[in-house]
mmCIF file of C-alpha atoms and ligand atoms in Angstrom:
data_model
loop_
_atom_site.group_PDB
_atom_site.id
_atom_site.type_symbol
_atom_site.label_atom_id
_atom_site.label_comp_id
_atom_site.label_asym_id
_atom_site.label_seq_id
_atom_site.Cartn_x
_atom_site.Cartn_y
_atom_site.Cartn_z
ATOM 1 C CA VAL R 1 -23.855 -4.931 -16.143
ATOM 2 C CA THR R 2 -26.533 -2.477 -17.188
ATOM 3 C CA LEU R 3 -26.473 0.731 -15.199
ATOM 4 C CA SER R 4 -29.556 2.900 -15.223
ATOM 5 C CA ILE R 5 -29.082 6.392 -13.875
ATOM 6 C CA ASP R 6 -31.923 8.367 -12.375
ATOM 7 C CA PRO R 7 -30.522 10.415 -9.487
ATOM 8 C CA SER R 8 -33.930 11.894 -8.696
ATOM 9 C CA ALA R 9 -35.350 8.470 -7.869
ATOM 10 C CA ALA R 10 -32.576 6.670 -5.966
ATOM 11 C CA MET R 11 -33.764 3.653 -4.026
ATOM 12 C CA PRO R 12 -33.096 3.279 -0.296
ATOM 13 C CA VAL R 13 -29.826 1.453 0.458
ATOM 14 C CA PRO R 14 -30.678 -2.238 1.041
ATOM 15 C CA ARG R 15 -29.946 -3.039 4.688
ATOM 16 C CA ALA R 16 -28.581 -6.498 3.821
ATOM 17 C CA THR R 17 -25.973 -5.058 1.421
ATOM 18 C CA LEU R 18 -24.868 -2.448 3.952
ATOM 19 C CA ASP R 19 -24.634 -5.109 6.693
ATOM 20 C CA GLU R 20 -22.533 -7.350 4.415
ATOM 21 C CA LEU R 21 -20.221 -4.451 3.583
ATOM 22 C CA VAL R 22 -19.734 -3.617 7.277
ATOM 23 C CA TRP R 23 -19.069 -7.310 7.993
ATOM 24 C CA LEU R 24 -16.481 -7.575 5.183
ATOM 25 C CA SER R 25 -14.748 -4.367 6.303
ATOM 26 C CA ARG R 26 -14.440 -5.423 9.943
ATOM 27 C CA GLU R 27 -13.148 -8.869 8.938
ATOM 28 C CA LEU R 28 -10.466 -7.289 6.733
ATOM 29 C CA GLY R 29 -9.549 -4.912 9.546
ATOM 30 C CA GLN R 30 -8.856 -7.612 12.159
ATOM 31 C CA GLN R 31 -5.264 -6.938 13.177
ATOM 32 C CA ASP R 32 -4.225 -10.602 13.299
ATOM 33 C CA ARG R 33 -4.948 -10.898 9.575
ATOM 34 C CA ASP R 34 -2.154 -8.350 8.870
ATOM 35 C CA LEU R 35 -3.999 -6.972 5.829
ATOM 36 C CA ILE R 36 -4.085 -3.310 6.884
ATOM 37 C CA LEU R 37 -3.165 -0.942 9.737
ATOM 38 C CA LEU R 38 -4.912 2.160 11.101
ATOM 39 C CA ALA R 39 -7.131 3.677 8.362
ATOM 40 C CA GLU R 40 -5.532 1.725 5.491
ATOM 41 C CA GLY R 41 -7.695 -0.259 3.104
ATOM 42 C CA ASN R 42 -11.180 0.297 1.778
ATOM 43 C CA THR R 43 -14.263 -1.560 0.595
ATOM 44 C CA SER R 44 -17.230 -0.993 -1.666
ATOM 45 C CA ALA R 45 -20.485 -2.606 -2.803
ATOM 46 C CA LEU R 46 -22.572 -2.120 -5.936
ATOM 47 C CA LEU R 47 -26.297 -1.347 -5.646
ATOM 48 C CA ASP R 48 -28.881 -2.239 -8.286
ATOM 49 C CA ASP R 49 -29.657 1.317 -9.396
ATOM 50 C CA GLY R 50 -26.217 2.290 -10.752
ATOM 51 C CA SER R 51 -24.944 3.638 -7.443
ATOM 52 C CA PHE R 52 -22.447 2.159 -4.997
ATOM 53 C CA LEU R 53 -21.256 2.442 -1.403
ATOM 54 C CA VAL R 54 -17.593 3.156 -0.633
ATOM 55 C CA LYS R 55 -15.660 3.705 2.570
ATOM 56 C CA ALA R 56 -15.208 7.294 3.679
ATOM 57 C CA SER R 57 -11.646 8.572 3.841
ATOM 58 C CA GLY R 58 -10.014 8.170 7.257
ATOM 59 C CA ALA R 59 -12.430 5.524 8.576
ATOM 60 C CA ARG R 60 -10.917 2.466 10.260
ATOM 61 C CA LEU R 61 -12.070 -0.850 8.815
ATOM 62 C CA ASP R 62 -11.803 -2.760 12.096
ATOM 63 C CA ARG R 63 -14.405 -0.617 13.832
ATOM 64 C CA ILE R 64 -16.306 0.797 10.881
ATOM 65 C CA ALA R 65 -19.953 1.833 11.214
ATOM 66 C CA ALA R 66 -22.593 2.035 8.480
ATOM 67 C CA ARG R 67 -22.482 5.865 8.603
ATOM 68 C CA GLU R 68 -18.833 5.746 7.436
ATOM 69 C CA PHE R 69 -19.851 4.742 3.902
ATOM 70 C CA ALA R 70 -20.693 7.257 1.189
ATOM 71 C CA ARG R 71 -23.070 6.569 -1.690
ATOM 72 C CA LEU R 72 -21.992 7.665 -5.183
ATOM 73 C CA ARG R 73 -23.181 7.171 -8.757
ATOM 74 C CA VAL R 74 -21.022 4.885 -10.923
ATOM 75 C CA GLU R 75 -21.427 6.550 -14.306
ATOM 76 C CA PRO R 76 -19.944 10.053 -13.827
ATOM 77 C CA LEU R 77 -16.876 8.569 -12.114
ATOM 78 C CA LEU R 78 -16.425 5.884 -14.771
ATOM 79 C CA GLU R 79 -16.671 8.574 -17.435
ATOM 80 C CA ALA R 80 -13.848 10.521 -15.734
ATOM 81 C CA VAL R 81 -11.745 7.341 -15.578
ATOM 82 C CA ARG R 82 -12.321 6.559 -19.260
ATOM 83 C CA ASP R 83 -11.070 9.895 -20.607
ATOM 84 C CA ALA R 84 -7.703 11.533 -20.027
ATOM 85 C CA ALA R 85 -8.857 15.096 -19.377
ATOM 86 C CA PRO R 86 -7.681 16.890 -16.238
ATOM 87 C CA ARG R 87 -10.395 16.770 -13.560
ATOM 88 C CA ASP R 88 -11.125 18.463 -10.264
ATOM 89 C CA VAL R 89 -11.353 15.268 -8.204
ATOM 90 C CA ALA R 90 -13.025 16.877 -5.179
ATOM 91 C CA ALA R 91 -15.748 18.402 -7.367
ATOM 92 C CA LEU R 92 -16.146 15.144 -9.298
ATOM 93 C CA LEU R 93 -16.684 13.142 -6.108
ATOM 94 C CA ALA R 94 -19.055 15.780 -4.717
ATOM 95 C CA ASP R 95 -21.134 15.791 -7.932
ATOM 96 C CA ALA R 96 -21.354 11.993 -7.961
ATOM 97 C CA ARG R 97 -22.990 11.858 -4.514
ATOM 98 C CA CYS R 98 -26.284 10.058 -4.339
ATOM 99 C CA GLU R 99 -28.997 10.231 -1.666
ATOM 100 C CA PRO R 100 -30.083 8.654 0.554
ATOM 101 C CA SER R 101 -26.511 7.880 1.683
ATOM 102 C CA PRO R 102 -25.527 6.059 4.895
ATOM 103 C CA GLY R 103 -22.957 8.784 5.656
ATOM 104 C CA ILE R 104 -21.697 12.220 4.644
ATOM 105 C CA GLY R 105 -17.922 11.586 4.808
ATOM 106 C CA VAL R 106 -15.515 12.323 1.941
ATOM 107 C CA PRO R 107 -15.133 9.171 -0.205
ATOM 108 C CA SER R 108 -11.810 7.314 -0.058
ATOM 109 C CA ILE R 109 -9.048 8.453 -2.430
ATOM 110 C CA GLU R 110 -9.258 4.902 -3.887
ATOM 111 C CA THR R 111 -12.878 5.370 -4.997
ATOM 112 C CA PHE R 112 -11.671 5.319 -8.629
ATOM 113 C CA VAL R 113 -10.204 1.815 -8.221
ATOM 114 C CA HIS R 114 -13.511 0.659 -6.784
ATOM 115 C CA VAL R 115 -15.604 2.210 -9.536
ATOM 116 C CA VAL R 116 -13.496 0.475 -12.217
ATOM 117 C CA CYS R 117 -13.952 -2.925 -10.523
ATOM 118 C CA LEU R 118 -17.692 -2.386 -9.998
ATOM 119 C CA GLY R 119 -18.443 -0.744 -13.339
ATOM 120 C CA MET R 120 -16.119 -2.715 -15.643
ATOM 121 C CA GLY R 121 -14.922 -5.740 -13.667
ATOM 122 C CA GLY R 122 -18.183 -7.484 -12.781
ATOM 123 C CA ALA R 123 -17.685 -7.015 -9.023
ATOM 124 C CA ARG R 124 -20.521 -6.762 -6.493
ATOM 125 C CA PHE R 125 -18.107 -6.292 -3.558
ATOM 126 C CA VAL R 126 -14.529 -4.984 -3.732
ATOM 127 C CA ALA R 127 -11.882 -5.299 -1.018
ATOM 128 C CA HIS R 128 -8.665 -3.252 -1.166
ATOM 129 C CA THR R 129 -5.916 -4.043 1.346
ATOM 130 C CA HIS R 130 -2.139 -3.639 1.898
ATOM 131 C CA PRO R 131 -1.075 -7.127 3.117
ATOM 132 C CA THR R 132 2.501 -6.989 4.451
ATOM 133 C CA GLN R 133 3.785 -10.151 2.773
ATOM 134 C CA LEU R 134 2.196 -9.315 -0.573
ATOM 135 C CA VAL R 135 3.292 -5.645 -0.572
ATOM 136 C CA GLY R 136 6.799 -6.963 0.124
ATOM 137 C CA LEU R 137 6.732 -9.030 -3.074
ATOM 138 C CA LEU R 138 5.042 -6.173 -4.953
ATOM 139 C CA SER R 139 7.984 -3.963 -3.994
ATOM 140 C CA THR R 140 10.682 -6.130 -5.602
ATOM 141 C CA PRO R 141 12.243 -5.525 -9.051
ATOM 142 C CA ALA R 142 10.845 -8.871 -10.253
ATOM 143 C CA ALA R 143 7.359 -8.349 -8.780
ATOM 144 C CA LYS R 144 5.485 -8.989 -12.022
ATOM 145 C CA GLU R 145 7.363 -12.199 -12.866
ATOM 146 C CA ILE R 146 7.078 -13.514 -9.313
ATOM 147 C CA LEU R 147 3.364 -12.803 -8.962
ATOM 148 C CA THR R 148 2.107 -13.630 -12.454
ATOM 149 C CA ALA R 149 4.193 -16.773 -13.044
ATOM 150 C CA GLY R 150 1.065 -18.901 -12.526
ATOM 151 C CA ALA R 151 -0.705 -20.439 -9.546
ATOM 152 C CA LEU R 152 1.565 -22.529 -7.329
ATOM 153 C CA PHE R 153 -1.060 -24.740 -5.654
ATOM 154 C CA PRO R 154 -4.626 -25.855 -6.459
ATOM 155 C CA ASP R 155 -6.514 -23.633 -4.011
ATOM 156 C CA GLU R 156 -4.756 -20.532 -5.329
ATOM 157 C CA ALA R 157 -6.041 -21.295 -8.840
ATOM 158 C CA VAL R 158 -9.548 -22.227 -7.677
ATOM 159 C CA ILE R 159 -10.104 -19.275 -5.323
ATOM 160 C CA CYS R 160 -7.955 -16.486 -6.795
ATOM 161 C CA GLY R 161 -8.341 -17.428 -10.469
ATOM 162 C CA VAL R 162 -5.598 -18.459 -12.870
ATOM 163 C CA ALA R 163 -4.802 -14.965 -14.192
ATOM 164 C CA PRO R 164 -4.253 -12.117 -11.727
ATOM 165 C CA LEU R 165 -4.053 -8.625 -13.173
ATOM 166 C CA PHE R 166 -0.778 -6.794 -12.463
ATOM 167 C CA VAL R 167 -0.781 -2.972 -12.603
ATOM 168 C CA GLU R 168 2.409 -0.907 -12.537
ATOM 169 C CA TYR R 169 2.638 1.828 -9.909
ATOM 170 C CA SER R 170 0.518 4.938 -10.327
ATOM 171 C CA ALA R 171 -0.250 7.672 -7.810
ATOM 172 C CA PRO R 172 -3.347 6.726 -5.764
ATOM 173 C CA GLY R 173 -6.497 8.445 -6.995
ATOM 174 C CA LEU R 174 -7.765 9.172 -10.499
ATOM 175 C CA GLU R 175 -4.383 8.360 -12.077
ATOM 176 C CA LEU R 176 -4.411 4.841 -10.622
ATOM 177 C CA GLY R 177 -8.057 4.378 -11.635
ATOM 178 C CA ARG R 178 -7.171 5.268 -15.219
ATOM 179 C CA ALA R 179 -4.151 2.938 -15.302
ATOM 180 C CA LEU R 180 -6.281 0.116 -13.892
ATOM 181 C CA ALA R 181 -9.054 0.693 -16.456
ATOM 182 C CA ILE R 182 -6.567 0.376 -19.336
ATOM 183 C CA ARG R 183 -5.103 -2.859 -17.924
ATOM 184 C CA LEU R 184 -8.555 -4.271 -17.157
ATOM 185 C CA ARG R 185 -9.730 -3.690 -20.730
ATOM 186 C CA GLU R 186 -6.644 -5.542 -22.008
ATOM 187 C CA HIS R 187 -7.300 -8.375 -19.539
ATOM 188 C CA LEU R 188 -10.944 -8.704 -20.628
ATOM 189 C CA ALA R 189 -9.930 -8.798 -24.299
ATOM 190 C CA LEU R 190 -7.306 -11.474 -23.600
ATOM 191 C CA HIS R 191 -9.121 -13.704 -21.089
ATOM 192 C CA GLY R 192 -12.793 -13.000 -21.771
ATOM 193 C CA GLU R 193 -13.547 -12.596 -18.074
ATOM 194 C CA PRO R 194 -12.484 -10.218 -15.314
ATOM 195 C CA PRO R 195 -9.684 -11.092 -12.876
ATOM 196 C CA ARG R 196 -10.503 -11.935 -9.257
ATOM 197 C CA THR R 197 -7.226 -10.530 -7.964
ATOM 198 C CA ILE R 198 -5.634 -7.233 -8.976
ATOM 199 C CA LEU R 199 -2.052 -6.595 -7.866
ATOM 200 C CA LEU R 200 -0.977 -2.965 -7.553
ATOM 201 C CA ALA R 201 2.821 -2.599 -7.719
ATOM 202 C CA ASN R 202 4.377 -0.976 -4.608
ATOM 203 C CA HIS R 203 0.896 -0.655 -3.150
ATOM 204 C CA GLY R 204 -1.426 -3.588 -2.486
ATOM 205 C CA LEU R 205 -4.222 -5.952 -3.398
ATOM 206 C CA VAL R 206 -7.719 -5.488 -4.830
ATOM 207 C CA THR R 207 -10.138 -8.410 -4.889
ATOM 208 C CA VAL R 208 -13.201 -8.556 -7.097
ATOM 209 C CA GLY R 209 -15.996 -10.403 -5.316
ATOM 210 C CA ARG R 210 -19.431 -11.602 -6.314
ATOM 211 C CA SER R 211 -20.343 -11.477 -2.618
ATOM 212 C CA ALA R 212 -18.739 -10.141 0.554
ATOM 213 C CA SER R 213 -17.593 -13.626 1.587
ATOM 214 C CA ASP R 214 -16.126 -14.154 -1.887
ATOM 215 C CA ALA R 215 -14.073 -10.932 -1.636
ATOM 216 C CA LEU R 216 -12.792 -11.995 1.799
ATOM 217 C CA ALA R 217 -11.943 -15.535 0.639
ATOM 218 C CA VAL R 218 -10.018 -14.291 -2.409
ATOM 219 C CA THR R 219 -8.150 -11.790 -0.206
ATOM 220 C CA VAL R 220 -6.995 -14.301 2.398
ATOM 221 C CA MET R 221 -6.043 -16.879 -0.250
ATOM 222 C CA ALA R 222 -4.055 -14.272 -2.213
ATOM 223 C CA VAL R 223 -2.159 -13.480 0.976
ATOM 224 C CA LYS R 224 -1.476 -17.161 1.600
ATOM 225 C CA ALA R 225 -0.253 -17.446 -2.006
ATOM 226 C CA ALA R 226 2.150 -14.547 -1.344
ATOM 227 C CA ARG R 227 3.534 -16.363 1.717
ATOM 228 C CA VAL R 228 3.941 -19.556 -0.323
ATOM 229 C CA ARG R 229 5.781 -17.589 -3.032
ATOM 230 C CA ALA R 230 8.167 -16.073 -0.516
ATOM 231 C CA ALA R 231 8.862 -19.552 0.924
ATOM 232 C CA ALA R 232 9.393 -21.044 -2.538
ATOM 233 C CA LEU R 233 11.734 -18.218 -3.565
ATOM 234 C CA ALA R 234 13.730 -18.619 -0.358
ATOM 235 C CA ALA R 235 14.055 -22.352 -1.066
ATOM 236 C CA GLY R 236 15.384 -21.901 -4.593
ATOM 237 C CA GLY R 237 12.630 -20.675 -6.934
ATOM 238 C CA LEU R 238 9.079 -20.999 -8.211
ATOM 239 C CA ARG R 239 7.653 -24.032 -9.983
ATOM 240 C CA PRO R 240 4.059 -23.065 -10.950
ATOM 241 C CA LEU R 241 1.390 -25.601 -11.849
ATOM 242 C CA THR R 242 1.470 -26.381 -15.577
ATOM 243 C CA ALA R 243 -1.064 -24.798 -17.925
ATOM 244 C CA ALA R 244 -2.587 -28.240 -18.534
ATOM 245 C CA SER R 245 -3.020 -28.859 -14.796
ATOM 246 C CA LEU R 246 -4.570 -25.432 -14.309
ATOM 247 C CA ASN R 247 -7.049 -25.855 -17.142
ATOM 248 C CA GLU R 248 -8.108 -29.226 -15.834
ATOM 249 C CA LEU R 249 -8.363 -27.933 -12.267
ATOM 250 C CA VAL R 250 -10.551 -24.902 -12.875
ATOM 251 C CA ARG R 251 -12.988 -26.898 -14.989
ATOM 252 C CA ARG R 252 -13.388 -29.900 -12.706
ATOM 253 C CA PRO R 253 -16.901 -30.016 -11.221
ATOM 254 C CA ASP R 254 -15.599 -30.923 -7.749
ATOM 255 C CA GLU R 255 -13.230 -27.922 -7.786
ATOM 256 C CA ILE R 256 -16.042 -25.611 -8.876
ATOM 257 C CA ASP R 257 -18.195 -27.033 -6.043
ATOM 258 C CA ARG R 258 -15.318 -26.398 -3.661
ATOM 259 C CA ARG R 259 -15.111 -22.770 -4.726
ATOM 260 C CA VAL R 260 -18.857 -22.368 -4.197
ATOM 261 C CA ARG R 261 -18.558 -23.845 -0.703
ATOM 262 C CA LEU R 262 -15.491 -21.794 0.202
ATOM 263 C CA THR R 263 -16.633 -18.455 -1.110
ATOM 264 C CA GLY R 264 -20.385 -18.580 -1.462
ATOM 265 C CA ALA R 265 -19.941 -17.670 -5.131
ATOM 266 C CA ALA R 266 -20.744 -19.729 -8.208
ATOM 267 C CA GLY R 267 -17.905 -20.852 -10.479
ATOM 268 C CA ASP R 268 -17.870 -19.751 -14.099
HETATM 269 ZN ZN1 ZN V 1 -4.295 1.428 -1.019
#
């Protein structure tokens, strides 16, 4: 992703992108999905001029309006994530503001997670949620083994990808953004492509989408996969798909077509 920065000449926010972001947010916020409660969770979308939209702090996803998104520039925030120097986060977020913006609210504390996914992880849309069943597994001593043992069923591999990224607990905010950036760089070096699902220990889920519908599809499938894991563990243990099965599955043309149909996103 090439990011060109010219804050004096920011383009208007494309209506279609803003509408998609509102749609994704309200879908994630539907109470029967059990992904978030109250003002939990947040979403973002990348724009073509090196800026992005992110949910304002305190806004509720289920009833969010366009004016509850703030527009920020990627580069100054990514720079703060990449170094280890102490930063005044409020000043950093204020300086990164970009006009015209849909709203004037304070950006979510999780803006740094979003900027890493958008600026380093190839995402166009990012969904961050706290699904009950998944946070339960993320809060166990064996969370990493349970959740990175490998996909358990074909649709998990096809929709969520074969290699989720697991990140140990860090305090929400810049510290978590920095921890995620380090893990994401390692993941990219190892796998050659970004993860679609990012698992935050004792916290929640981040999905990296190429579209809003992709981010939603990966989220709901990751939650289903968590339920399947809990059922498998209760029945005696996990038996993941073999590496050979996974490799065959994610490269099969009919499975790639299925992912395109399910998520609206092209397979790799
Ligand atoms: Zn969170």
